[in-house]
Amino acid sequence: MNNIIEKCRTTRILGVIGIVGLILGIILPYVKFDIFGYKYSISLWGYWEGKIMMLLTIANFLFIFKDIVEKYIPSLFNSVFGQKIRDCKNSKFSLIPTVLTAVFAIYLTTTLDVESFGYYNLGFYAMWLGTLSLVGYAFLHKNDNNVNV
């Protein structure tokens, strides 16, 4: 068990799981409705909130993998927004887009009124697995900048 926790602290595996979970949660069917014998599935990508959630997921990706992105696309960090992301040294800053994504997902879940007609689908579970993974990443990951050599 300690081996798994140490692996999560030293690698970005929780970040990868979280980002993939958020992307799948936005793209895959989030809710399925069965109304009068017809089945409808709703993806979060069809709503403006889903598109904002995708932008927040990309921002989260930049927070977690900024060293890799800066190596291959250095011009991305020339903007004001990119410089702010590059200057953030703490992994807990990835909580900001994660929490905002969760707030949008909760808002959409309440407005879709799932309990009345439908049930949750694969996108729902992928979204919340990704959110929990990113929260775990923010609290467990050990920054390379804070390690004494």
Short mmCIF file of C-alpha atoms in Angstrom, two decimals:
data_model
loop_
_atom_site.label_atom_id
_atom_site.label_comp_id
_atom_site.label_asym_id
_atom_site.label_seq_id
_atom_site.Cartn_x
_atom_site.Cartn_y
_atom_site.Cartn_z
CA MET A 1 0.00 0.00 0.00
CA ASN A 2 2.84 2.40 0.82
CA ASN A 3 4.35 1.57 -2.56
CA ILE A 4 1.19 2.75 -4.35
CA ILE A 5 1.01 5.98 -2.38
CA GLU A 6 4.70 6.67 -3.00
CA LYS A 7 4.15 6.03 -6.72
CA CYS A 8 1.29 8.57 -6.71
CA ARG A 9 3.50 11.12 -4.96
CA THR A 10 6.41 10.84 -7.35
CA THR A 11 4.59 10.38 -10.69
CA ARG A 12 1.71 12.12 -12.39
CA ILE A 13 -0.41 9.01 -12.84
CA LEU A 14 -3.33 10.52 -10.91
CA GLY A 15 -3.14 13.60 -13.11
CA VAL A 16 -3.30 11.48 -16.27
CA ILE A 17 -6.23 9.47 -14.93
CA GLY A 18 -7.99 12.67 -13.90
CA ILE A 19 -7.57 14.48 -17.20
CA VAL A 20 -8.59 11.43 -19.25
CA GLY A 21 -11.59 10.96 -16.94
CA LEU A 22 -12.69 14.58 -17.37
CA ILE A 23 -12.35 14.44 -21.15
CA LEU A 24 -14.30 11.18 -21.34
CA GLY A 25 -16.89 12.55 -18.92
CA ILE A 26 -17.48 15.55 -21.17
CA ILE A 27 -17.59 13.63 -24.45
CA LEU A 28 -19.34 10.38 -23.49
CA PRO A 29 -23.08 10.24 -22.74
CA TYR A 30 -23.55 11.70 -19.27
CA VAL A 31 -27.23 10.90 -18.79
CA LYS A 32 -29.68 8.61 -20.57
CA PHE A 33 -33.39 9.31 -20.61
CA ASP A 34 -36.16 6.86 -21.39
CA ILE A 35 -39.28 8.84 -22.34
CA PHE A 36 -42.29 7.16 -23.91
CA GLY A 37 -40.16 4.22 -25.06
CA TYR A 38 -37.58 6.44 -26.76
CA LYS A 39 -34.06 6.54 -25.40
CA TYR A 40 -32.09 9.76 -25.43
CA SER A 41 -28.55 10.28 -24.27
CA ILE A 42 -27.10 13.64 -23.35
CA SER A 43 -23.44 14.52 -23.48
CA LEU A 44 -22.06 17.52 -21.60
CA TRP A 45 -20.31 18.62 -24.79
CA GLY A 46 -23.68 19.74 -26.14
CA TYR A 47 -23.95 22.52 -23.56
CA TRP A 48 -21.94 25.71 -23.22
CA GLU A 49 -21.02 24.59 -19.70
CA GLY A 50 -19.47 21.46 -21.19
CA LYS A 51 -17.32 23.54 -23.50
CA ILE A 52 -16.13 25.65 -20.55
CA MET A 53 -15.41 22.41 -18.69
CA MET A 54 -13.23 21.29 -21.62
CA LEU A 55 -11.30 24.59 -21.46
CA LEU A 56 -10.82 24.08 -17.72
CA THR A 57 -9.58 20.54 -18.40
CA ILE A 58 -7.04 21.93 -20.88
CA ALA A 59 -5.96 24.49 -18.25
CA ASN A 60 -5.60 21.65 -15.77
CA PHE A 61 -3.47 19.77 -18.30
CA LEU A 62 -1.23 22.83 -18.61
CA PHE A 63 -0.89 23.09 -14.81
CA ILE A 64 0.10 19.44 -14.44
CA PHE A 65 2.24 18.96 -17.55
CA LYS A 66 3.65 22.46 -18.01
CA ASP A 67 7.24 21.21 -18.28
CA ILE A 68 6.39 18.86 -21.15
CA VAL A 69 4.20 21.41 -22.93
CA GLU A 70 6.86 24.10 -22.53
CA LYS A 71 9.45 21.76 -24.04
CA TYR A 72 7.42 21.08 -27.19
CA ILE A 73 5.30 24.25 -27.51
CA PRO A 74 7.24 27.04 -25.76
CA SER A 75 5.27 29.81 -27.49
CA LEU A 76 2.16 28.75 -25.57
CA PHE A 77 3.57 30.31 -22.43
CA ASN A 78 4.29 33.69 -24.02
CA SER A 79 0.81 35.02 -23.25
CA VAL A 80 -0.18 36.53 -19.90
CA PHE A 81 -2.25 33.44 -19.07
CA GLY A 82 0.62 31.13 -20.02
CA GLN A 83 3.11 33.05 -17.88
CA LYS A 84 0.83 32.76 -14.86
CA ILE A 85 0.61 28.99 -15.34
CA ARG A 86 4.38 28.70 -15.80
CA ASP A 87 5.04 30.67 -12.60
CA CYS A 88 2.80 28.43 -10.46
CA LYS A 89 5.11 26.03 -8.63
CA ASN A 90 2.57 24.32 -6.36
CA SER A 91 0.51 21.35 -7.57
CA LYS A 92 -2.46 22.56 -5.52
CA PHE A 93 -3.16 25.23 -8.15
CA SER A 94 -4.65 22.45 -10.27
CA LEU A 95 -7.52 22.41 -7.77
CA ILE A 96 -8.90 25.67 -9.19
CA PRO A 97 -9.96 24.29 -12.60
CA THR A 98 -10.89 20.95 -11.00
CA VAL A 99 -13.30 22.56 -8.54
CA LEU A 100 -14.78 24.78 -11.24
CA THR A 101 -15.32 21.73 -13.46
CA ALA A 102 -17.05 19.94 -10.58
CA VAL A 103 -19.28 22.97 -9.95
CA PHE A 104 -20.35 23.04 -13.61
CA ALA A 105 -21.00 19.28 -13.55
CA ILE A 106 -23.16 19.61 -10.43
CA TYR A 107 -25.03 22.54 -11.98
CA LEU A 108 -25.75 20.58 -15.16
CA THR A 109 -26.78 17.50 -13.19
CA THR A 110 -29.33 19.50 -11.22
CA THR A 111 -30.71 21.26 -14.30
CA LEU A 112 -31.08 18.02 -16.28
CA ASP A 113 -33.44 16.61 -13.60
CA VAL A 114 -32.03 13.10 -13.86
CA GLU A 115 -34.01 11.63 -10.98
CA SER A 116 -37.35 12.16 -12.74
CA PHE A 117 -36.76 10.49 -16.10
CA GLY A 118 -33.26 9.23 -16.55
CA TYR A 119 -30.23 7.55 -15.14
CA TYR A 120 -26.53 8.27 -15.09
CA ASN A 121 -24.33 6.84 -17.78
CA LEU A 122 -20.63 6.21 -18.35
CA GLY A 123 -19.78 9.91 -18.74
CA PHE A 124 -21.06 10.65 -15.23
CA TYR A 125 -18.83 8.04 -13.64
CA ALA A 126 -15.80 8.99 -15.76
CA MET A 127 -16.29 12.66 -14.81
CA TRP A 128 -16.33 12.00 -11.09
CA LEU A 129 -13.49 9.47 -11.24
CA GLY A 130 -11.44 12.13 -13.02
CA THR A 131 -12.39 14.79 -10.50
CA LEU A 132 -11.45 12.59 -7.54
CA SER A 133 -8.17 11.63 -9.21
CA LEU A 134 -7.25 15.28 -9.77
CA VAL A 135 -8.07 16.17 -6.17
CA GLY A 136 -5.91 13.25 -5.06
CA TYR A 137 -3.14 14.45 -7.37
CA ALA A 138 -3.26 17.95 -5.91
CA PHE A 139 -2.89 16.73 -2.34
CA LEU A 140 -0.56 13.75 -2.85
CA HIS A 141 1.87 14.90 -5.52
CA LYS A 142 5.27 15.94 -4.28
CA ASN A 143 6.63 18.93 -6.22
CA ASP A 144 10.06 18.55 -7.73
CA ASN A 145 10.86 22.12 -6.71
CA ASN A 146 10.43 21.39 -3.00
CA VAL A 147 12.76 18.38 -2.88
CA ASN A 148 16.14 19.04 -1.27
CA VAL A 149 19.03 17.62 -3.24
#
